[in-house]
Amino acid sequence: MTPDPARLDVVVTRGRDAAPAQAGGADRLLLGSFPGGAPDQGHHSPEPALLSTVVRETDLPVWVVLRHDELPFHRLVALGATYLELGAAGLAFGFLDRDLEVDGASCAEMSRELGHVPWLFDGFDATLEQRTAWRDVRHLPGLDGVVTAGSTRGLEHGAEELLSRLHADPALAPLVVAGGGLTPALVPWLARAGVRRFAVGASAREGGSWNRASVDATRVRTWRMLLDDAVDLALGVPAG
């Protein structure tokens, strides 16, 4: 086995997404919901009942988005605690201050309140100055990774910036979870830059539709093979 294997996260939004994601070779499920069914507003916290359903449908670790624009901080803490009680293996949250800089104090407080559960920084690309944001985020307690496309407009626009940052500071690569418009053409470049963790959402669904299609095992398997091959090639592992 590759000593530094590719890791595949699949974004799920309903119970019936879980089984095909696992069958296709996902390593982890990221559970979120779209308020009003609008993906352009980003992922928000799902209903606890949905988490219960997903956990029953899979053996994979399920990480849950902890984001609700209308809930005060203490209510978010309570919601996160509920997710953990229902079987969530980790959470995805992130806080920015009024200047769109990483609010390290709030992130650390959330981690502490929830027993230092492992978490992903969600919403990182909205920071105003990413060089400073990467400096501030890397030592946050409990942080497992940073979901990033290098740009709020997705990897199509942010990949060059992300790759440039990784080449300048290779130590960031273990924190990167490359997601947000990931395309097959970008995978080899990211793998060569040291990225080993990738997240796919709409591209794991028939027709790329969040609302009209569930996760498709064949599409997940295609991503699984692509990522494994790209990382093997980056590491110089012989084919076959």
mmCIF file of C-alpha atoms in Angstrom:
data_model
loop_
_atom_site.group_PDB
_atom_site.id
_atom_site.type_symbol
_atom_site.label_atom_id
_atom_site.label_comp_id
_atom_site.label_asym_id
_atom_site.label_seq_id
_atom_site.Cartn_x
_atom_site.Cartn_y
_atom_site.Cartn_z
ATOM 1 C CA MET A 1 0.000 0.000 0.000
ATOM 2 C CA THR A 2 1.151 3.534 -0.714
ATOM 3 C CA PRO A 3 2.798 4.891 2.466
ATOM 4 C CA ASP A 4 1.011 8.230 2.041
ATOM 5 C CA PRO A 5 -2.312 7.244 0.443
ATOM 6 C CA ALA A 6 -4.972 9.423 -1.078
ATOM 7 C CA ARG A 7 -7.984 10.115 1.105
ATOM 8 C CA LEU A 8 -11.419 10.670 -0.400
ATOM 9 C CA ASP A 9 -14.194 12.599 1.331
ATOM 10 C CA VAL A 10 -17.653 12.487 -0.220
ATOM 11 C CA VAL A 11 -20.202 15.164 0.622
ATOM 12 C CA VAL A 12 -23.604 13.681 1.456
ATOM 13 C CA THR A 13 -26.901 15.468 1.974
ATOM 14 C CA ARG A 14 -29.378 12.626 2.488
ATOM 15 C CA GLY A 15 -29.496 9.164 3.945
ATOM 16 C CA ARG A 16 -29.467 7.337 0.628
ATOM 17 C CA ASP A 17 -26.132 8.966 -0.275
ATOM 18 C CA ALA A 18 -24.245 7.023 2.368
ATOM 19 C CA ALA A 19 -24.265 3.461 1.021
ATOM 20 C CA PRO A 20 -23.133 4.285 -2.538
ATOM 21 C CA ALA A 21 -20.406 6.574 -1.195
ATOM 22 C CA GLN A 22 -19.067 3.713 0.905
ATOM 23 C CA ALA A 23 -19.448 1.191 -1.902
ATOM 24 C CA GLY A 24 -17.480 3.464 -4.233
ATOM 25 C CA GLY A 25 -14.513 3.683 -1.891
ATOM 26 C CA ALA A 26 -14.962 6.864 0.148
ATOM 27 C CA ASP A 27 -12.873 7.172 3.303
ATOM 28 C CA ARG A 28 -15.110 9.670 5.067
ATOM 29 C CA LEU A 29 -18.520 11.286 4.648
ATOM 30 C CA LEU A 30 -19.087 15.016 5.071
ATOM 31 C CA LEU A 31 -22.721 15.675 5.951
ATOM 32 C CA GLY A 32 -24.346 19.033 5.346
ATOM 33 C CA SER A 33 -27.544 20.585 4.056
ATOM 34 C CA PHE A 34 -28.491 23.455 1.790
ATOM 35 C CA PRO A 35 -30.848 26.067 3.260
ATOM 36 C CA GLY A 36 -33.794 26.431 0.924
ATOM 37 C CA GLY A 37 -32.181 23.896 -1.407
ATOM 38 C CA ALA A 38 -29.709 26.513 -2.677
ATOM 39 C CA PRO A 39 -26.147 25.134 -3.034
ATOM 40 C CA ASP A 40 -24.743 28.590 -3.780
ATOM 41 C CA GLN A 41 -25.281 29.533 -0.128
ATOM 42 C CA GLY A 42 -22.888 26.822 1.047
ATOM 43 C CA HIS A 43 -23.369 23.915 3.388
ATOM 44 C CA HIS A 44 -25.205 24.394 6.662
ATOM 45 C CA SER A 45 -26.011 22.195 9.640
ATOM 46 C CA PRO A 46 -28.351 19.287 8.929
ATOM 47 C CA GLU A 47 -31.198 18.174 11.147
ATOM 48 C CA PRO A 48 -29.999 15.746 13.843
ATOM 49 C CA ALA A 49 -32.460 13.146 12.535
ATOM 50 C CA LEU A 50 -30.641 13.157 9.199
ATOM 51 C CA LEU A 51 -27.343 12.431 10.915
ATOM 52 C CA SER A 52 -28.942 9.508 12.726
ATOM 53 C CA THR A 53 -30.114 8.116 9.384
ATOM 54 C CA VAL A 54 -26.717 8.491 7.723
ATOM 55 C CA VAL A 55 -24.870 6.901 10.653
ATOM 56 C CA ARG A 56 -27.164 3.878 10.438
ATOM 57 C CA GLU A 57 -26.460 3.509 6.704
ATOM 58 C CA THR A 58 -22.655 3.394 6.821
ATOM 59 C CA ASP A 59 -19.608 2.145 8.693
ATOM 60 C CA LEU A 60 -17.578 5.145 7.552
ATOM 61 C CA PRO A 61 -16.791 8.069 9.851
ATOM 62 C CA VAL A 62 -19.360 10.828 9.386
ATOM 63 C CA TRP A 63 -18.271 14.440 9.892
ATOM 64 C CA VAL A 64 -20.983 17.066 10.149
ATOM 65 C CA VAL A 65 -21.122 20.727 9.120
ATOM 66 C CA LEU A 66 -21.677 22.959 12.143
ATOM 67 C CA ARG A 67 -22.894 26.181 10.584
ATOM 68 C CA HIS A 68 -26.166 27.972 11.169
ATOM 69 C CA ASP A 69 -26.289 31.699 10.537
ATOM 70 C CA GLU A 70 -29.225 32.282 12.880
ATOM 71 C CA LEU A 71 -27.917 30.413 15.932
ATOM 72 C CA PRO A 72 -25.835 32.153 18.634
ATOM 73 C CA PHE A 73 -22.562 30.572 19.651
ATOM 74 C CA HIS A 74 -23.888 28.704 22.689
ATOM 75 C CA ARG A 75 -26.653 27.142 20.592
ATOM 76 C CA LEU A 76 -24.076 26.008 18.043
ATOM 77 C CA VAL A 77 -22.132 24.369 20.852
ATOM 78 C CA ALA A 78 -25.282 22.541 21.944
ATOM 79 C CA LEU A 79 -25.988 21.438 18.372
ATOM 80 C CA GLY A 80 -22.429 20.166 17.992
ATOM 81 C CA ALA A 81 -22.757 18.206 21.213
ATOM 82 C CA THR A 82 -25.960 16.642 19.885
ATOM 83 C CA TYR A 83 -24.172 15.582 16.699
ATOM 84 C CA LEU A 84 -21.431 13.915 18.712
ATOM 85 C CA GLU A 85 -23.971 12.081 20.852
ATOM 86 C CA LEU A 86 -25.609 10.783 17.673
ATOM 87 C CA GLY A 87 -22.377 9.328 16.345
ATOM 88 C CA ALA A 88 -20.564 12.096 14.446
ATOM 89 C CA ALA A 89 -16.830 11.369 14.304
ATOM 90 C CA GLY A 90 -15.883 14.995 13.702
ATOM 91 C CA LEU A 91 -17.242 18.400 12.773
ATOM 92 C CA ALA A 92 -16.684 21.070 10.142
ATOM 93 C CA PHE A 93 -16.864 24.667 11.323
ATOM 94 C CA GLY A 94 -14.917 27.892 11.128
ATOM 95 C CA PHE A 95 -15.200 31.433 12.392
ATOM 96 C CA LEU A 96 -14.043 34.695 10.830
ATOM 97 C CA ASP A 97 -14.035 38.102 12.481
ATOM 98 C CA ARG A 98 -15.414 41.366 11.096
ATOM 99 C CA ASP A 99 -12.223 41.902 9.114
ATOM 100 C CA LEU A 100 -12.611 38.474 7.476
ATOM 101 C CA GLU A 101 -9.617 37.124 9.335
ATOM 102 C CA VAL A 102 -9.519 33.796 11.155
ATOM 103 C CA ASP A 103 -11.209 34.154 14.549
ATOM 104 C CA GLY A 104 -8.840 31.862 16.349
ATOM 105 C CA ALA A 105 -10.353 32.536 19.772
ATOM 106 C CA SER A 106 -13.830 31.403 18.707
ATOM 107 C CA CYS A 107 -12.475 28.345 16.895
ATOM 108 C CA ALA A 108 -10.448 27.351 19.940
ATOM 109 C CA GLU A 109 -13.414 27.921 22.243
ATOM 110 C CA MET A 110 -15.669 25.727 20.090
ATOM 111 C CA SER A 111 -13.041 22.984 20.085
ATOM 112 C CA ARG A 112 -12.676 23.222 23.855
ATOM 113 C CA GLU A 113 -16.435 23.256 24.509
ATOM 114 C CA LEU A 114 -16.853 20.106 22.421
ATOM 115 C CA GLY A 115 -14.102 18.155 24.123
ATOM 116 C CA HIS A 116 -11.435 18.874 21.500
ATOM 117 C CA VAL A 117 -13.252 16.872 18.860
ATOM 118 C CA PRO A 118 -11.318 16.793 15.564
ATOM 119 C CA TRP A 119 -12.630 19.374 13.127
ATOM 120 C CA LEU A 120 -12.237 20.770 9.635
ATOM 121 C CA PHE A 121 -12.074 24.488 8.963
ATOM 122 C CA ASP A 122 -15.085 25.172 6.748
ATOM 123 C CA GLY A 123 -15.408 28.561 5.042
ATOM 124 C CA PHE A 124 -11.675 29.263 5.011
ATOM 125 C CA ASP A 125 -11.668 30.662 1.467
ATOM 126 C CA ALA A 126 -13.789 33.639 2.581
ATOM 127 C CA THR A 127 -10.778 35.041 4.455
ATOM 128 C CA LEU A 128 -9.562 38.372 3.140
ATOM 129 C CA GLU A 129 -5.845 37.563 3.096
ATOM 130 C CA GLN A 130 -5.030 33.872 2.833
ATOM 131 C CA ARG A 131 -1.329 34.145 3.607
ATOM 132 C CA THR A 132 -2.189 35.536 7.041
ATOM 133 C CA ALA A 133 -5.074 33.090 7.413
ATOM 134 C CA TRP A 134 -2.798 30.081 6.841
ATOM 135 C CA ARG A 135 -0.408 31.445 9.443
ATOM 136 C CA ASP A 136 -3.227 31.811 11.958
ATOM 137 C CA VAL A 137 -5.008 28.539 11.313
ATOM 138 C CA ARG A 138 -2.250 25.964 11.375
ATOM 139 C CA HIS A 139 -1.878 25.775 15.152
ATOM 140 C CA LEU A 140 -5.550 25.810 16.150
ATOM 141 C CA PRO A 141 -6.359 23.063 18.672
ATOM 142 C CA GLY A 142 -8.000 19.949 17.293
ATOM 143 C CA LEU A 143 -7.756 21.073 13.674
ATOM 144 C CA ASP A 144 -7.741 18.093 11.310
ATOM 145 C CA GLY A 145 -7.656 19.986 8.019
ATOM 146 C CA VAL A 146 -8.762 22.980 5.981
ATOM 147 C CA VAL A 147 -11.289 22.574 3.207
ATOM 148 C CA THR A 148 -10.072 24.907 0.489
ATOM 149 C CA ALA A 149 -10.339 25.653 -3.204
ATOM 150 C CA GLY A 150 -7.920 28.565 -3.057
ATOM 151 C CA SER A 151 -10.799 30.880 -3.974
ATOM 152 C CA THR A 152 -14.450 31.442 -3.101
ATOM 153 C CA ARG A 153 -15.142 30.768 -6.794
ATOM 154 C CA GLY A 154 -13.814 27.217 -6.621
ATOM 155 C CA LEU A 155 -10.729 25.347 -7.717
ATOM 156 C CA GLU A 156 -11.206 26.347 -11.338
ATOM 157 C CA HIS A 157 -10.204 29.856 -10.282
ATOM 158 C CA GLY A 158 -8.211 29.108 -7.125
ATOM 159 C CA ALA A 159 -6.026 26.140 -8.017
ATOM 160 C CA GLU A 160 -3.138 28.250 -9.276
ATOM 161 C CA GLU A 161 -3.118 30.281 -6.062
ATOM 162 C CA LEU A 162 -3.347 27.154 -3.919
ATOM 163 C CA LEU A 163 -0.548 25.399 -5.796
ATOM 164 C CA SER A 164 1.653 28.472 -5.552
ATOM 165 C CA ARG A 165 1.100 28.621 -1.803
ATOM 166 C CA LEU A 166 1.915 24.934 -1.411
ATOM 167 C CA HIS A 167 5.112 25.255 -3.383
ATOM 168 C CA ALA A 168 6.143 28.191 -1.193
ATOM 169 C CA ASP A 169 5.211 26.393 2.030
ATOM 170 C CA PRO A 170 5.057 22.584 1.593
ATOM 171 C CA ALA A 171 4.284 22.160 5.306
ATOM 172 C CA LEU A 172 0.715 23.260 4.563
ATOM 173 C CA ALA A 173 -0.021 20.251 2.344
ATOM 174 C CA PRO A 174 -1.037 17.859 5.162
ATOM 175 C CA LEU A 175 -3.722 20.329 6.240
ATOM 176 C CA VAL A 176 -5.268 20.804 2.805
ATOM 177 C CA VAL A 177 -8.519 19.091 1.912
ATOM 178 C CA ALA A 178 -8.896 20.104 -1.724
ATOM 179 C CA GLY A 179 -12.562 20.617 -2.468
ATOM 180 C CA GLY A 180 -14.946 22.913 -4.251
ATOM 181 C CA GLY A 181 -15.139 22.223 -7.951
ATOM 182 C CA LEU A 182 -12.386 19.609 -8.016
ATOM 183 C CA THR A 183 -11.791 18.322 -11.554
ATOM 184 C CA PRO A 184 -9.807 15.276 -12.717
ATOM 185 C CA ALA A 185 -7.331 17.505 -14.542
ATOM 186 C CA LEU A 186 -6.322 19.239 -11.300
ATOM 187 C CA VAL A 187 -5.700 16.075 -9.284
ATOM 188 C CA PRO A 188 -2.179 15.262 -10.589
ATOM 189 C CA TRP A 189 -1.015 18.823 -9.967
ATOM 190 C CA LEU A 190 -2.359 18.816 -6.424
ATOM 191 C CA ALA A 191 -0.895 15.376 -5.740
ATOM 192 C CA ARG A 192 2.547 16.499 -6.921
ATOM 193 C CA ALA A 193 2.260 19.485 -4.554
ATOM 194 C CA GLY A 194 1.760 17.106 -1.633
ATOM 195 C CA VAL A 195 -2.034 17.154 -1.292
ATOM 196 C CA ARG A 196 -3.399 13.784 -0.215
ATOM 197 C CA ARG A 197 -6.934 14.639 0.847
ATOM 198 C CA PHE A 198 -9.699 15.498 -1.573
ATOM 199 C CA ALA A 199 -13.427 16.190 -1.242
ATOM 200 C CA VAL A 200 -16.029 15.708 -3.953
ATOM 201 C CA GLY A 201 -19.674 16.677 -3.974
ATOM 202 C CA ALA A 202 -21.749 17.285 -7.073
ATOM 203 C CA SER A 203 -19.250 15.415 -9.264
ATOM 204 C CA ALA A 204 -20.091 12.221 -7.373
ATOM 205 C CA ARG A 205 -23.723 12.517 -8.511
ATOM 206 C CA GLU A 206 -25.431 11.686 -11.786
ATOM 207 C CA GLY A 207 -25.489 14.811 -13.927
ATOM 208 C CA GLY A 208 -23.641 16.757 -11.245
ATOM 209 C CA SER A 209 -26.940 17.712 -9.618
ATOM 210 C CA TRP A 210 -27.189 18.313 -5.885
ATOM 211 C CA ASN A 211 -30.972 18.410 -5.873
ATOM 212 C CA ARG A 212 -32.013 15.827 -8.465
ATOM 213 C CA ALA A 213 -29.547 12.983 -7.939
ATOM 214 C CA SER A 214 -28.036 10.930 -5.133
ATOM 215 C CA VAL A 215 -24.394 9.920 -4.796
ATOM 216 C CA ASP A 216 -23.484 7.336 -7.440
ATOM 217 C CA ALA A 217 -21.144 4.484 -6.457
ATOM 218 C CA THR A 218 -19.609 4.247 -9.933
ATOM 219 C CA ARG A 219 -18.713 7.924 -9.950
ATOM 220 C CA VAL A 220 -17.200 7.673 -6.474
ATOM 221 C CA ARG A 221 -15.187 4.629 -7.589
ATOM 222 C CA THR A 222 -13.871 6.579 -10.579
ATOM 223 C CA TRP A 223 -12.646 9.307 -8.223
ATOM 224 C CA ARG A 224 -11.146 6.673 -5.929
ATOM 225 C CA MET A 225 -9.093 5.164 -8.757
ATOM 226 C CA LEU A 226 -8.058 8.560 -10.091
ATOM 227 C CA LEU A 227 -6.820 9.778 -6.722
ATOM 228 C CA ASP A 228 -4.970 6.565 -5.934
ATOM 229 C CA ASP A 229 -3.230 6.552 -9.308
ATOM 230 C CA ALA A 230 -2.296 10.248 -9.088
ATOM 231 C CA VAL A 231 -0.795 9.909 -5.614
ATOM 232 C CA ASP A 232 1.075 6.729 -6.568
ATOM 233 C CA LEU A 233 2.510 8.518 -9.591
ATOM 234 C CA ALA A 234 3.506 11.541 -7.496
ATOM 235 C CA LEU A 235 5.297 9.233 -5.083
ATOM 236 C CA GLY A 236 6.965 7.211 -7.808
ATOM 237 C CA VAL A 237 5.120 4.014 -6.904
ATOM 238 C CA PRO A 238 5.280 1.538 -9.835
ATOM 239 C CA ALA A 239 1.979 1.028 -11.622
ATOM 240 C CA GLY A 240 0.169 -2.237 -11.003
#
